[in-house]
CSV table of C-alpha atoms (C1' of nucleotides) in Angstrom, one decimal:
chain,number,residue,atom,x,y,z
A,1,MET,CA,22.8,-21.4,-31.0
A,2,PRO,CA,20.0,-22.8,-28.8
A,3,GLY,CA,18.1,-25.8,-30.1
A,4,VAL,CA,14.4,-25.9,-30.5
A,5,ASP,CA,14.0,-27.9,-27.2
A,6,ALA,CA,15.8,-25.2,-25.2
A,7,ILE,CA,13.7,-22.4,-26.7
A,8,GLN,CA,10.5,-24.3,-25.9
A,9,ALA,CA,11.8,-24.9,-22.3
A,10,VAL,CA,12.4,-21.2,-21.9
A,11,ASN,CA,9.0,-20.3,-23.2
A,12,ARG,CA,7.4,-22.8,-20.9
A,13,GLY,CA,9.4,-21.4,-18.0
A,14,SER,CA,8.5,-17.8,-18.6
A,15,GLN,CA,4.8,-18.7,-18.9
A,16,THR,CA,4.9,-20.5,-15.6
A,17,ARG,CA,6.6,-17.4,-14.2
A,18,ARG,CA,3.8,-15.2,-15.6
A,19,ARG,CA,1.1,-17.4,-14.2
A,20,LEU,CA,2.7,-17.3,-10.8
A,21,LEU,CA,2.8,-13.5,-10.9
A,22,ARG,CA,-0.9,-13.5,-11.9
A,23,ALA,CA,-1.7,-15.9,-9.0
A,24,GLY,CA,0.3,-13.7,-6.7
A,25,LEU,CA,-1.8,-10.6,-7.6
A,26,GLU,CA,-5.0,-12.6,-7.2
A,27,LEU,CA,-4.1,-14.0,-3.8
A,28,PHE,CA,-2.0,-11.2,-2.3
A,29,GLY,CA,-4.6,-8.7,-3.5
A,30,GLN,CA,-7.2,-10.5,-1.4
A,31,ARG,CA,-5.3,-11.7,1.6
A,32,ASP,CA,-2.4,-10.9,3.8
A,33,TYR,CA,1.0,-12.3,3.0
A,34,ASP,CA,0.9,-15.0,5.7
A,35,ASN,CA,-2.6,-15.9,4.7
A,36,VAL,CA,-1.5,-17.0,1.3
A,37,THR,CA,0.3,-20.3,1.1
A,38,THR,CA,2.8,-21.3,-1.6
A,39,ARG,CA,0.6,-24.3,-2.2
A,40,GLN,CA,-2.3,-22.0,-3.1
A,41,LEU,CA,-0.1,-19.9,-5.3
A,42,ALA,CA,1.2,-23.0,-7.2
A,43,ASP,CA,-2.3,-24.5,-7.5
A,44,LEU,CA,-3.9,-21.3,-8.9
A,45,ALA,CA,-1.0,-20.9,-11.3
A,46,GLY,CA,-1.3,-24.5,-12.4
A,47,ALA,CA,2.4,-24.9,-11.5
A,48,ASN,CA,4.3,-27.1,-9.2
A,49,LEU,CA,5.2,-26.1,-5.7
A,50,ALA,CA,8.9,-26.2,-6.4
A,51,ALA,CA,8.4,-23.7,-9.3
A,52,ILE,CA,8.3,-20.9,-6.8
A,53,PRO,CA,11.7,-21.4,-5.3
A,54,TYR,CA,13.0,-22.1,-8.9
A,55,HIS,CA,11.6,-18.9,-10.5
A,56,PHE,CA,11.7,-16.4,-7.6
A,57,GLY,CA,13.9,-17.9,-4.9
A,58,THR,CA,11.5,-17.4,-2.1
A,59,LYS,CA,7.9,-16.7,-1.4
A,60,GLN,CA,8.9,-13.2,-0.3
A,61,ALA,CA,10.6,-12.5,-3.6
A,62,LEU,CA,7.5,-13.5,-5.5
A,63,TYR,CA,5.5,-11.1,-3.3
A,64,GLN,CA,7.9,-8.3,-4.3
A,65,ALA,CA,7.8,-9.2,-8.0
A,66,VAL,CA,4.0,-8.6,-7.8
A,67,ALA,CA,4.6,-5.0,-6.6
A,68,GLU,CA,6.9,-4.4,-9.6
A,69,ASP,CA,4.2,-5.9,-11.8
A,70,ILE,CA,1.6,-3.6,-10.4
A,71,VAL,CA,3.7,-0.5,-11.1
A,72,ALA,CA,4.5,-1.7,-14.6
A,73,SER,CA,0.8,-2.2,-15.4
A,74,ILE,CA,-0.4,1.3,-14.5
A,75,GLN,CA,-2.4,2.5,-17.5
A,76,PRO,CA,-0.6,4.5,-20.1
A,77,SER,CA,-3.5,6.9,-20.0
A,78,THR,CA,-2.8,7.5,-16.3
A,79,ARG,CA,0.8,8.2,-17.0
A,80,ALA,CA,-0.2,10.6,-19.8
A,81,ALA,CA,-2.6,12.4,-17.5
A,82,LEU,CA,0.1,12.9,-14.9
A,83,LEU,CA,2.6,14.1,-17.5
A,84,THR,CA,0.2,16.6,-19.0
A,85,ALA,CA,-0.8,17.9,-15.6
A,86,GLY,CA,2.8,18.2,-14.5
A,87,ARG,CA,3.6,20.2,-17.5
A,88,CYS,CA,0.5,22.3,-17.0
A,89,ALA,CA,1.6,23.1,-13.4
A,90,ASP,CA,5.0,24.1,-14.7
A,91,THR,CA,3.5,26.5,-17.3
A,92,PRO,CA,3.6,30.0,-15.6
A,93,ASP,CA,0.7,31.4,-17.6
A,94,ALA,CA,-1.6,28.5,-17.4
A,95,GLY,CA,-5.0,29.8,-16.4
A,96,ALA,CA,-7.3,28.4,-13.7
A,97,HIS,CA,-9.5,26.7,-16.2
A,98,ARG,CA,-6.6,24.7,-17.7
A,99,LEU,CA,-5.3,23.8,-14.2
A,100,LEU,CA,-8.7,22.6,-13.1
A,101,GLN,CA,-9.1,20.6,-16.2
A,102,ALA,CA,-5.7,18.9,-15.6
A,103,LEU,CA,-6.6,18.2,-12.0
A,104,ARG,CA,-9.9,16.7,-13.1
A,105,GLU,CA,-8.2,14.4,-15.5
A,106,VAL,CA,-5.7,13.3,-12.8
A,107,ILE,CA,-8.5,12.5,-10.4
A,108,LEU,CA,-10.4,10.6,-13.0
A,109,ALA,CA,-7.3,8.6,-14.0
A,110,PHE,CA,-6.4,7.8,-10.4
A,111,SER,CA,-10.0,6.8,-9.5
A,112,HIS,CA,-10.0,4.6,-12.6
A,113,GLU,CA,-6.9,2.8,-11.4
A,114,VAL,CA,-8.3,2.4,-7.9
A,115,VAL,CA,-11.9,1.5,-8.6
A,116,GLY,CA,-12.3,1.1,-12.3
A,117,VAL,CA,-9.8,-1.1,-14.2
A,118,ALA,CA,-10.1,-4.9,-14.3
A,119,ASP,CA,-7.7,-5.7,-11.4
A,120,ALA,CA,-8.4,-2.5,-9.5
A,121,ARG,CA,-9.7,-4.4,-6.4
A,122,LEU,CA,-6.7,-6.7,-6.3
A,123,ARG,CA,-4.1,-4.0,-6.9
A,124,ALA,CA,-5.7,-1.6,-4.4
A,125,GLY,CA,-5.8,-4.5,-1.9
A,126,TYR,CA,-2.1,-5.1,-2.3
A,127,ILE,CA,-1.3,-1.4,-2.0
A,128,LEU,CA,-3.5,-0.8,1.0
A,129,ARG,CA,-1.9,-3.7,2.9
A,130,GLU,CA,1.5,-2.3,2.1
A,131,GLN,CA,0.5,1.1,3.4
A,132,LEU,CA,-0.8,-0.4,6.7
A,133,ARG,CA,2.4,-2.5,7.1
A,134,PRO,CA,5.1,-1.3,4.7
A,135,SER,CA,7.7,-3.8,3.6
A,136,ALA,CA,10.4,-3.5,0.9
A,137,SER,CA,7.6,-3.5,-1.7
A,138,PHE,CA,6.4,-0.1,-0.4
A,139,ASP,CA,9.4,1.6,-1.8
A,140,VAL,CA,8.7,0.1,-5.2
A,141,LEU,CA,5.1,1.4,-5.1
A,142,TYR,CA,6.0,4.8,-3.7
A,143,GLU,CA,8.8,5.5,-6.2
A,144,GLY,CA,6.9,4.0,-9.1
A,145,PHE,CA,3.7,5.9,-8.7
A,146,MET,CA,2.7,7.5,-5.5
A,147,ARG,CA,5.4,10.1,-5.3
A,148,GLU,CA,4.6,11.5,-8.7
A,149,LEU,CA,0.8,11.5,-8.1
A,150,HIS,CA,1.3,13.4,-4.9
A,151,SER,CA,3.7,15.8,-6.4
A,152,VAL,CA,1.6,16.7,-9.4
A,153,MET,CA,-1.5,17.1,-7.4
A,154,THR,CA,0.2,19.3,-4.9
A,155,ARG,CA,1.7,21.6,-7.5
A,156,LEU,CA,-1.7,22.0,-9.2
A,157,HIS,CA,-3.3,23.0,-6.0
A,158,ALA,CA,-0.4,25.4,-5.2
A,159,ARG,CA,-0.9,27.1,-8.6
A,160,LEU,CA,-4.6,27.3,-8.2
A,161,LEU,CA,-4.5,28.8,-4.8
A,162,GLY,CA,-1.5,30.9,-5.3
A,163,CYS,CA,0.6,29.2,-2.6
A,164,PRO,CA,4.2,27.9,-2.7
A,165,ASP,CA,4.6,24.3,-3.6
A,166,GLU,CA,6.1,23.6,-0.2
A,167,ASP,CA,3.1,24.9,1.7
A,168,PRO,CA,2.1,21.9,3.9
A,169,ALA,CA,-1.5,22.8,3.4
A,170,MET,CA,-1.2,21.9,-0.2
A,171,ALA,CA,0.1,18.4,0.7
A,172,PHE,CA,-2.8,18.1,3.2
A,173,ARG,CA,-5.3,19.0,0.6
A,174,CYS,CA,-3.8,16.5,-1.7
A,175,GLN,CA,-3.9,13.8,1.0
A,176,CYS,CA,-7.6,14.5,1.5
A,177,LEU,CA,-8.2,14.1,-2.2
A,178,ILE,CA,-6.5,10.8,-2.4
A,179,GLY,CA,-8.2,9.7,0.8
A,180,GLN,CA,-11.6,10.4,-0.8
A,181,VAL,CA,-10.9,8.0,-3.6
A,182,LEU,CA,-9.4,5.3,-1.4
A,183,GLY,CA,-12.4,5.7,0.9
A,184,PHE,CA,-14.6,4.2,-1.7
A,185,ARG,CA,-12.3,1.2,-1.8
A,186,VAL,CA,-11.6,0.8,1.9
A,187,GLY,CA,-15.1,1.7,3.0
A,188,ARG,CA,-16.9,0.0,0.2
A,189,GLU,CA,-18.6,-2.5,2.5
A,190,VAL,CA,-20.0,0.3,4.8
A,191,LEU,CA,-21.3,2.3,1.8
A,192,LEU,CA,-23.0,-0.7,0.3
A,193,ARG,CA,-24.8,-1.4,3.5
A,194,ARG,CA,-25.8,2.2,3.8
A,195,LEU,CA,-27.2,2.4,0.3
A,196,ASN,CA,-28.7,-1.1,0.6
A,197,ARG,CA,-27.0,-2.1,-2.7
A,198,ASP,CA,-24.6,-4.7,-3.8
A,199,THR,CA,-22.6,-2.9,-6.4
A,200,LEU,CA,-21.2,0.5,-7.1
A,201,ASP,CA,-20.6,2.0,-10.5
A,202,PRO,CA,-16.9,2.9,-10.8
A,203,ARG,CA,-17.5,5.7,-13.3
A,204,GLN,CA,-20.0,7.2,-11.1
A,205,ILE,CA,-17.5,7.3,-8.2
A,206,ALA,CA,-14.7,8.7,-10.3
A,207,GLU,CA,-16.9,11.5,-11.7
A,208,PHE,CA,-18.5,12.2,-8.4
A,209,VAL,CA,-15.1,12.8,-6.7
A,210,ALA,CA,-13.7,14.7,-9.7
A,211,ASP,CA,-16.8,16.9,-10.1
A,212,THR,CA,-17.3,17.8,-6.4
A,213,ASN,CA,-13.6,18.7,-5.9
A,214,VAL,CA,-13.3,20.7,-9.0
A,215,ALA,CA,-16.5,22.6,-8.3
A,216,ALA,CA,-15.4,23.3,-4.7
A,217,LEU,CA,-12.1,24.7,-6.0
A,218,GLN,CA,-13.8,26.8,-8.5
A,219,ARG,CA,-16.0,28.3,-5.8
A,220,GLU,CA,-13.0,28.8,-3.6
A,221,ILE,CA,-11.0,30.6,-6.2
A,222,GLY,CA,-14.0,32.7,-7.3
A,223,HIS,CA,-14.7,33.6,-3.7
A,224,ALA,CA,-11.1,34.6,-2.8
B,1,MET,CA,-20.8,-16.8,50.2
B,2,PRO,CA,-17.5,-16.9,48.3
B,3,GLY,CA,-14.4,-17.0,50.5
B,4,VAL,CA,-11.5,-14.6,50.3
B,5,ASP,CA,-9.5,-16.9,48.2
B,6,ALA,CA,-12.2,-17.3,45.7
B,7,ILE,CA,-12.6,-13.6,45.3
B,8,GLN,CA,-8.9,-13.1,44.9
B,9,ALA,CA,-8.9,-15.8,42.2
B,10,VAL,CA,-11.7,-14.1,40.4
B,11,ASN,CA,-9.9,-10.7,40.5
B,12,ARG,CA,-6.7,-12.3,39.3
B,13,GLY,CA,-8.7,-14.0,36.5
B,14,SER,CA,-10.5,-10.9,35.3
B,15,GLN,CA,-7.2,-9.0,35.3
B,16,THR,CA,-5.6,-11.6,33.1
B,17,ARG,CA,-8.6,-11.3,30.9
B,18,ARG,CA,-8.2,-7.6,30.7
B,19,ARG,CA,-4.5,-7.8,30.0
B,20,LEU,CA,-5.1,-10.3,27.2
B,21,LEU,CA,-7.6,-7.9,25.7
B,22,ARG,CA,-5.1,-5.1,25.9
B,23,ALA,CA,-2.4,-7.3,24.3
B,24,GLY,CA,-5.0,-8.2,21.6
B,25,LEU,CA,-5.5,-4.5,20.7
B,26,GLU,CA,-1.8,-4.0,20.7
B,27,LEU,CA,-1.0,-6.8,18.4
B,28,PHE,CA,-4.1,-7.1,16.2
B,29,GLY,CA,-4.0,-3.4,15.7
B,30,GLN,CA,-0.5,-3.7,14.2
B,31,ARG,CA,-0.7,-7.0,12.4
B,32,ASP,CA,-3.1,-9.3,10.6
B,33,TYR,CA,-4.8,-12.1,12.5
B,34,ASP,CA,-2.6,-14.8,11.3
B,35,ASN,CA,0.5,-12.7,11.9
B,36,VAL,CA,-0.2,-12.7,15.6
B,37,THR,CA,0.4,-15.9,17.6
B,38,THR,CA,-1.2,-16.9,20.8
B,39,ARG,CA,2.3,-17.1,22.3
B,40,GLN,CA,2.9,-13.4,21.5
B,41,LEU,CA,-0.5,-12.5,23.0
B,42,ALA,CA,0.2,-14.5,26.1
B,43,ASP,CA,3.8,-13.1,26.5
B,44,LEU,CA,2.7,-9.5,26.1
B,45,ALA,CA,-0.2,-10.0,28.6
B,46,GLY,CA,2.2,-11.6,31.0
B,47,ALA,CA,-0.1,-14.6,31.0
B,48,ASN,CA,0.2,-18.3,30.2
B,49,LEU,CA,-0.5,-19.7,26.8
B,50,ALA,CA,-3.4,-21.8,28.2
B,51,ALA,CA,-5.0,-18.6,29.6
B,52,ILE,CA,-6.4,-17.8,26.1
B,53,PRO,CA,-8.4,-21.0,25.6
B,54,TYR,CA,-9.5,-20.7,29.3
B,55,HIS,CA,-10.8,-17.1,29.2
B,56,PHE,CA,-12.0,-16.8,25.6
B,57,GLY,CA,-12.2,-20.4,24.2
B,58,THR,CA,-10.3,-19.7,21.0
B,59,LYS,CA,-7.9,-17.2,19.5
B,60,GLN,CA,-10.7,-16.1,17.2
B,61,ALA,CA,-13.0,-15.4,20.2
B,62,LEU,CA,-10.3,-13.2,21.7
B,63,TYR,CA,-10.0,-11.4,18.4
B,64,GLN,CA,-13.7,-10.6,18.4
B,65,ALA,CA,-13.7,-9.6,22.0
B,66,VAL,CA,-11.2,-6.9,21.0
B,67,ALA,CA,-13.7,-5.5,18.5
B,68,GLU,CA,-16.3,-5.3,21.3
B,69,ASP,CA,-13.8,-3.6,23.4
B,70,ILE,CA,-13.0,-1.0,20.7
B,71,VAL,CA,-16.7,-0.1,20.4
B,72,ALA,CA,-17.1,0.1,24.1
B,73,SER,CA,-14.1,2.5,24.4
B,74,ILE,CA,-15.3,5.1,22.0
B,75,GLN,CA,-15.0,8.4,23.8
B,76,PRO,CA,-18.2,9.6,25.5
B,77,SER,CA,-17.5,13.0,23.9
B,78,THR,CA,-17.8,11.4,20.5
B,79,ARG,CA,-21.1,9.7,21.4
B,80,ALA,CA,-22.3,13.1,22.7
B,81,ALA,CA,-21.3,14.8,19.5
B,82,LEU,CA,-23.2,12.3,17.4
B,83,LEU,CA,-26.2,12.5,19.6
B,84,THR,CA,-26.3,16.3,19.5
B,85,ALA,CA,-25.8,16.3,15.7
B,86,GLY,CA,-28.5,13.7,15.2
B,87,ARG,CA,-31.0,15.8,17.2
B,88,CYS,CA,-29.9,18.9,15.3
B,89,ALA,CA,-30.5,17.2,12.0
B,90,ASP,CA,-34.0,16.2,13.2
B,91,THR,CA,-34.9,19.7,14.3
B,92,PRO,CA,-36.9,21.2,11.3
B,93,ASP,CA,-36.0,24.8,12.0
B,94,ALA,CA,-32.3,24.3,12.7
B,95,GLY,CA,-30.4,26.9,10.7
B,96,ALA,CA,-27.4,26.4,8.4
B,97,HIS,CA,-25.1,27.8,11.0
B,98,ARG,CA,-26.2,25.3,13.7
B,99,LEU,CA,-26.0,22.4,11.2
B,100,LEU,CA,-22.5,23.3,10.1
B,101,GLN,CA,-21.5,23.7,13.7
B,102,ALA,CA,-22.8,20.2,14.5
B,103,LEU,CA,-21.0,18.8,11.5
B,104,ARG,CA,-17.8,20.4,12.5
B,105,GLU,CA,-18.0,18.8,16.0
B,106,VAL,CA,-18.7,15.4,14.5
B,107,ILE,CA,-15.7,15.6,12.1
B,108,LEU,CA,-13.5,16.8,15.0
B,109,ALA,CA,-14.7,13.9,17.2
B,110,PHE,CA,-14.3,11.3,14.5
B,111,SER,CA,-10.8,12.6,13.6
B,112,HIS,CA,-9.9,12.5,17.2
B,113,GLU,CA,-10.9,8.8,17.4
B,114,VAL,CA,-9.0,8.0,14.3
B,115,VAL,CA,-5.8,10.0,14.7
B,116,GLY,CA,-5.9,11.6,18.1
B,117,VAL,CA,-6.7,9.4,21.1
B,118,ALA,CA,-4.0,7.3,22.7
B,119,ASP,CA,-4.8,4.0,21.0
B,120,ALA,CA,-6.0,5.6,17.7
B,121,ARG,CA,-3.4,3.9,15.6
B,122,LEU,CA,-4.1,0.5,17.0
B,123,ARG,CA,-7.9,0.8,16.8
B,124,ALA,CA,-7.8,2.2,13.3
B,125,GLY,CA,-5.4,-0.6,12.3
B,126,TYR,CA,-7.9,-3.2,13.5
B,127,ILE,CA,-10.9,-1.5,11.9
B,128,LEU,CA,-9.1,-0.9,8.5
B,129,ARG,CA,-8.1,-4.6,8.4
B,130,GLU,CA,-11.7,-5.5,9.1
B,131,GLN,CA,-12.8,-3.3,6.3
B,132,LEU,CA,-10.4,-4.9,3.8
B,133,ARG,CA,-11.4,-8.4,4.9
B,134,PRO,CA,-14.6,-8.4,6.9
B,135,SER,CA,-15.1,-11.1,9.5
B,136,ALA,CA,-17.7,-11.5,12.2
B,137,SER,CA,-16.1,-8.6,14.0
B,138,PHE,CA,-17.1,-6.3,11.2
B,139,ASP,CA,-20.8,-6.5,12.2
B,140,VAL,CA,-19.8,-5.5,15.8
B,141,LEU,CA,-17.9,-2.4,14.5
B,142,TYR,CA,-20.6,-1.5,12.0
B,143,GLU,CA,-23.5,-1.7,14.3
B,144,GLY,CA,-21.6,-0.3,17.2
B,145,PHE,CA,-20.4,2.9,15.5
B,146,MET,CA,-20.1,3.2,11.8
B,147,ARG,CA,-23.8,3.0,11.0
B,148,GLU,CA,-24.6,5.9,13.3
B,149,LEU,CA,-21.7,8.0,12.1
B,150,HIS,CA,-22.7,7.6,8.5
B,151,SER,CA,-26.4,8.2,9.2
B,152,VAL,CA,-25.8,11.4,11.2
B,153,MET,CA,-23.4,12.8,8.7
B,154,THR,CA,-25.7,12.0,5.8
B,155,ARG,CA,-28.7,13.6,7.4
B,156,LEU,CA,-26.7,16.8,8.2
B,157,HIS,CA,-25.6,17.0,4.6
B,158,ALA,CA,-29.2,16.4,3.4
B,159,ARG,CA,-30.5,19.2,5.5
B,160,LEU,CA,-27.7,21.6,4.6
B,161,LEU,CA,-28.2,21.0,0.9
B,162,GLY,CA,-31.9,20.6,0.9
B,163,CYS,CA,-31.9,17.1,-0.4
B,164,PRO,CA,-33.8,14.0,0.8
B,165,ASP,CA,-31.9,11.8,3.3
B,166,GLU,CA,-32.1,8.9,0.8
B,167,ASP,CA,-30.3,10.8,-2.0
B,168,PRO,CA,-27.3,8.6,-2.8
B,169,ALA,CA,-25.3,11.8,-3.4
B,170,MET,CA,-25.5,12.5,0.4
B,171,ALA,CA,-24.1,9.1,1.2
B,172,PHE,CA,-21.3,9.6,-1.4
B,173,ARG,CA,-20.4,13.0,0.2
B,174,CYS,CA,-20.3,11.4,3.6
B,175,GLN,CA,-18.1,8.6,2.3
B,176,CYS,CA,-15.7,11.2,0.9
B,177,LEU,CA,-15.6,12.9,4.2
B,178,ILE,CA,-14.8,9.8,6.1
B,179,GLY,CA,-12.3,8.8,3.5
B,180,GLN,CA,-10.4,12.1,4.0
B,181,VAL,CA,-9.9,11.3,7.7
B,182,LEU,CA,-9.0,7.7,7.1
B,183,GLY,CA,-6.6,8.9,4.3
B,184,PHE,CA,-4.4,10.5,7.0
B,185,ARG,CA,-4.2,7.2,8.7
B,186,VAL,CA,-3.8,4.9,5.7
B,187,GLY,CA,-1.6,7.2,3.7
B,188,ARG,CA,0.4,8.4,6.7
B,189,GLU,CA,3.7,7.0,5.4
B,190,VAL,CA,3.3,8.7,2.0
B,191,LEU,CA,2.4,12.0,3.5
B,192,LEU,CA,5.4,11.9,5.9
B,193,ARG,CA,7.7,11.2,3.0
B,194,ARG,CA,6.3,14.0,1.0
B,195,LEU,CA,6.6,16.5,3.9
B,196,ASN,CA,10.0,15.1,4.9
B,197,ARG,CA,8.8,14.9,8.4
B,198,ASP,CA,8.5,12.1,10.9
B,199,THR,CA,5.5,13.1,12.9
B,200,LEU,CA,2.1,14.6,12.2
B,201,ASP,CA,0.0,16.7,14.7
B,202,PRO,CA,-3.3,15.0,15.2
B,203,ARG,CA,-5.1,18.2,16.2
B,204,GLN,CA,-3.8,19.9,13.0
B,205,ILE,CA,-5.2,17.1,10.9
B,206,ALA,CA,-8.6,17.1,12.7
B,207,GLU,CA,-9.0,20.9,12.4
B,208,PHE,CA,-7.8,20.9,8.8
B,209,VAL,CA,-10.3,18.4,7.7
B,210,ALA,CA,-13.1,20.0,9.7
B,211,ASP,CA,-12.3,23.6,8.6
B,212,THR,CA,-11.9,22.9,4.9
B,213,ASN,CA,-15.1,20.9,4.6
B,214,VAL,CA,-17.2,23.3,6.6
B,215,ALA,CA,-15.8,26.2,4.6
B,216,ALA,CA,-16.5,24.5,1.4
B,217,LEU,CA,-20.1,23.7,2.4
B,218,GLN,CA,-20.6,27.3,3.5
B,219,ARG,CA,-19.5,28.5,0.0
B,220,GLU,CA,-21.6,25.9,-1.7
B,221,ILE,CA,-24.7,26.9,0.3
B,222,GLY,CA,-24.1,30.6,-0.2
B,223,HIS,CA,-23.5,30.1,-3.9
B,224,ALA,CA,-26.7,28.0,-4.5
C,1,DG,C1',-7.0,-20.3,37.8
C,2,DT,C1',-2.6,-21.4,36.3
C,3,DC,C1',1.0,-24.2,34.7
C,4,DT,C1',3.9,-27.9,31.7
C,5,DA,C1',4.0,-31.0,28.3
C,6,DT,C1',2.4,-32.7,24.2
C,7,DA,C1',-0.7,-34.0,20.4
C,8,DG,C1',-1.9,-32.9,15.9
C,9,DT,C1',-1.6,-29.9,11.8
C,10,DC,C1',0.3,-27.2,8.3
C,11,DG,C1',3.7,-24.1,6.4
C,12,DG,C1',8.2,-23.1,3.4
C,13,DA,C1',12.0,-24.9,1.4
C,14,DT,C1',15.1,-28.7,-0.4
C,15,DA,C1',16.9,-33.0,-2.7
C,16,DG,C1',17.2,-35.6,-6.4
C,17,DA,C1',14.8,-38.3,-10.3
C,18,DC,C1',13.1,-37.3,-14.8
D,1,DG,C1',12.2,-26.8,-16.1
D,2,DT,C1',9.3,-29.7,-13.7
D,3,DC,C1',8.0,-33.2,-10.5
D,4,DT,C1',7.5,-36.2,-6.0
D,5,DA,C1',8.8,-37.0,-1.5
D,6,DT,C1',10.5,-35.2,2.6
D,7,DC,C1',12.6,-32.4,6.2
D,8,DC,C1',12.2,-29.2,9.8
D,9,DG,C1',10.1,-25.6,12.2
D,10,DA,C1',6.0,-23.2,14.1
D,11,DC,C1',1.5,-22.9,15.3
D,12,DT,C1',-3.2,-23.8,18.1
D,13,DA,C1',-5.5,-26.3,21.3
D,14,DT,C1',-5.8,-29.9,24.9
D,15,DA,C1',-4.8,-33.0,28.9
D,16,DG,C1',-3.8,-33.3,33.4
D,17,DA,C1',-0.8,-32.0,37.5
D,18,DC,C1',-0.7,-28.4,40.9
DNA sequence: GTCTATAGTCGGATAGAC
DNA sequence: GTCTATCCGACTATAGAC
């Protein structure tokens, strides 16, 4: 049986670990890997420099642990929206209205993750950097989230437009849709300058993207 | 009058300078500022390490000179498309067909710059990094290209939809459009995995984005 | 203009006391 | 588990010969 001292030591250790992960998200979300020093990570976490090799082995391993943490902290509501939409796309007699509704929910959830939730800026920063220069963390992010998002959206589009799931045009449409959301994150500075503002309302962005795309699809289906 | 030797020295110097700029685009387009060393720049340019301080003063100054080079090397055809479209948006009696045609040309030109031309990947890499973490180079890029692109697209949309230029919704739409193109650059890895391919055809991307957006606008106008 | 050699700084990781 | 002290390597920029 472990003594009280040992248990306290374990708790202290796991808290240091958590604070290092938090500092990792904060710093790697804002700056490139090589622009973040182990000293900054340790300082921000209120930990000692040697705590990084101790808890993670290397700086690189801490960086990857942050990716796993990002995947693990995706909102349950987003997971639920993807699950519902996936089922909906698999239901043969689902009508256009229900498919569009599901797509709308997925876009809103994804937008919320990218521009809405508390750490959205940091997490999106980390993910975008991984996209520009994939490392081992990219697989974690892809398998943990992106693959399913892409797959569900593609199948919804295929059903709505009466195309096979494998039609490349469906993947292209889906890529455009994701790009629209990411554009508000990547091109944020440009948009702020254009609008002469210094903030953007995340909900407004999410609803704008969802509404314009759903409306466009509605017109496209009606027209066909 | 400068002697033959002096002229040859000047030529050699300006060629070294040009090769350093080229190496800068190559390396800063792929990696973050701090992930590129002056040694790598000098090696790739076939120049000496000390040539960087000599020609540019500092590594940072070389980095900024690359931004100016990017703006300067935007295709004349793209400049022409923007100019034509801007004039078109300012012509009070321009019909929807002409406005849509102009928009189409601008999207094609922009897509070509981002995914088509020879150094598109490198230039887009540089610009995307600047968007994620703006430095002094961001102003160069914004004033040299982005502002006009955004402005022209916004005005075209405003005319097409009968809204005032200042309507934030027009800027939002424009942002979505730009995001769609950038999405194929940023999310390239994800799309390739989804399609189980290892290349994408730039022309296909450009025409896909242009066609889907123009068609959607046509339906929207017809419907209103 | 170009080169070699070097100064000066800072980074990640380790060793070993507590 | 945490700390201090330290090693070793890599980087930018400069000095000064050619």
